[in-house]
């Protein structure tokens, strides 16, 4: 599910993945658990910035 979310929306936030896991899969996981799973798959963190 997590990798599918990233493939579908590369700019998705961790809390959005968390909410999807809760509502679609019935699984309640922490943001750090999601981040560790993504990091193990080779993803890195990128900060989002607001464009004026």
PDB file of C-alpha atoms in Angstrom, residues 1-9 12 14 16-27 34 37-38:
ATOM      1  CA  UNK A   1       0.000   0.000   0.000  1.00  0.00           C
ATOM      2  CA  UNK A   2       2.726   2.497   0.963  1.00  0.00           C
ATOM      3  CA  UNK A   3       4.728   2.094  -2.235  1.00  0.00           C
ATOM      4  CA  UNK A   4       1.528   2.287  -4.262  1.00  0.00           C
ATOM      5  CA  UNK A   5       0.744   5.621  -2.620  1.00  0.00           C
ATOM      6  CA  UNK A   6       4.206   6.926  -3.499  1.00  0.00           C
ATOM      7  CA  UNK A   7       3.907   5.694  -7.101  1.00  0.00           C
ATOM      8  CA  UNK A   8       0.489   7.311  -7.470  1.00  0.00           C
ATOM      9  CA  UNK A   9       1.370  10.586  -5.690  1.00  0.00           C
ATOM     10  CA  UNK A  12       2.214  12.670  -0.650  1.00  0.00           C
ATOM     11  CA  UNK A  14       3.505  10.798   5.632  1.00  0.00           C
ATOM     12  CA  UNK A  16      -1.689  11.183   4.418  1.00  0.00           C
ATOM     13  CA  UNK A  17      -0.210   7.697   4.035  1.00  0.00           C
ATOM     14  CA  UNK A  18      -0.937   7.101   7.725  1.00  0.00           C
ATOM     15  CA  UNK A  19      -4.580   8.105   7.278  1.00  0.00           C
ATOM     16  CA  UNK A  20      -4.909   5.879   4.216  1.00  0.00           C
ATOM     17  CA  UNK A  21      -3.492   2.916   6.108  1.00  0.00           C
ATOM     18  CA  UNK A  22      -5.980   3.572   8.903  1.00  0.00           C
ATOM     19  CA  UNK A  23      -9.060   3.958   6.698  1.00  0.00           C
ATOM     20  CA  UNK A  24      -8.301   1.580   3.814  1.00  0.00           C
ATOM     21  CA  UNK A  25      -6.359  -1.168   5.590  1.00  0.00           C
ATOM     22  CA  UNK A  26      -7.515  -0.871   9.205  1.00  0.00           C
ATOM     23  CA  UNK A  27      -3.903  -0.537  10.361  1.00  0.00           C
ATOM     24  CA  UNK A  34       6.074   4.660   7.822  1.00  0.00           C
ATOM     25  CA  UNK A  37       9.676   1.521   5.833  1.00  0.00           C
ATOM     26  CA  UNK A  38      10.224   4.107   3.095  1.00  0.00           C
TER      27      UNK A  38
END
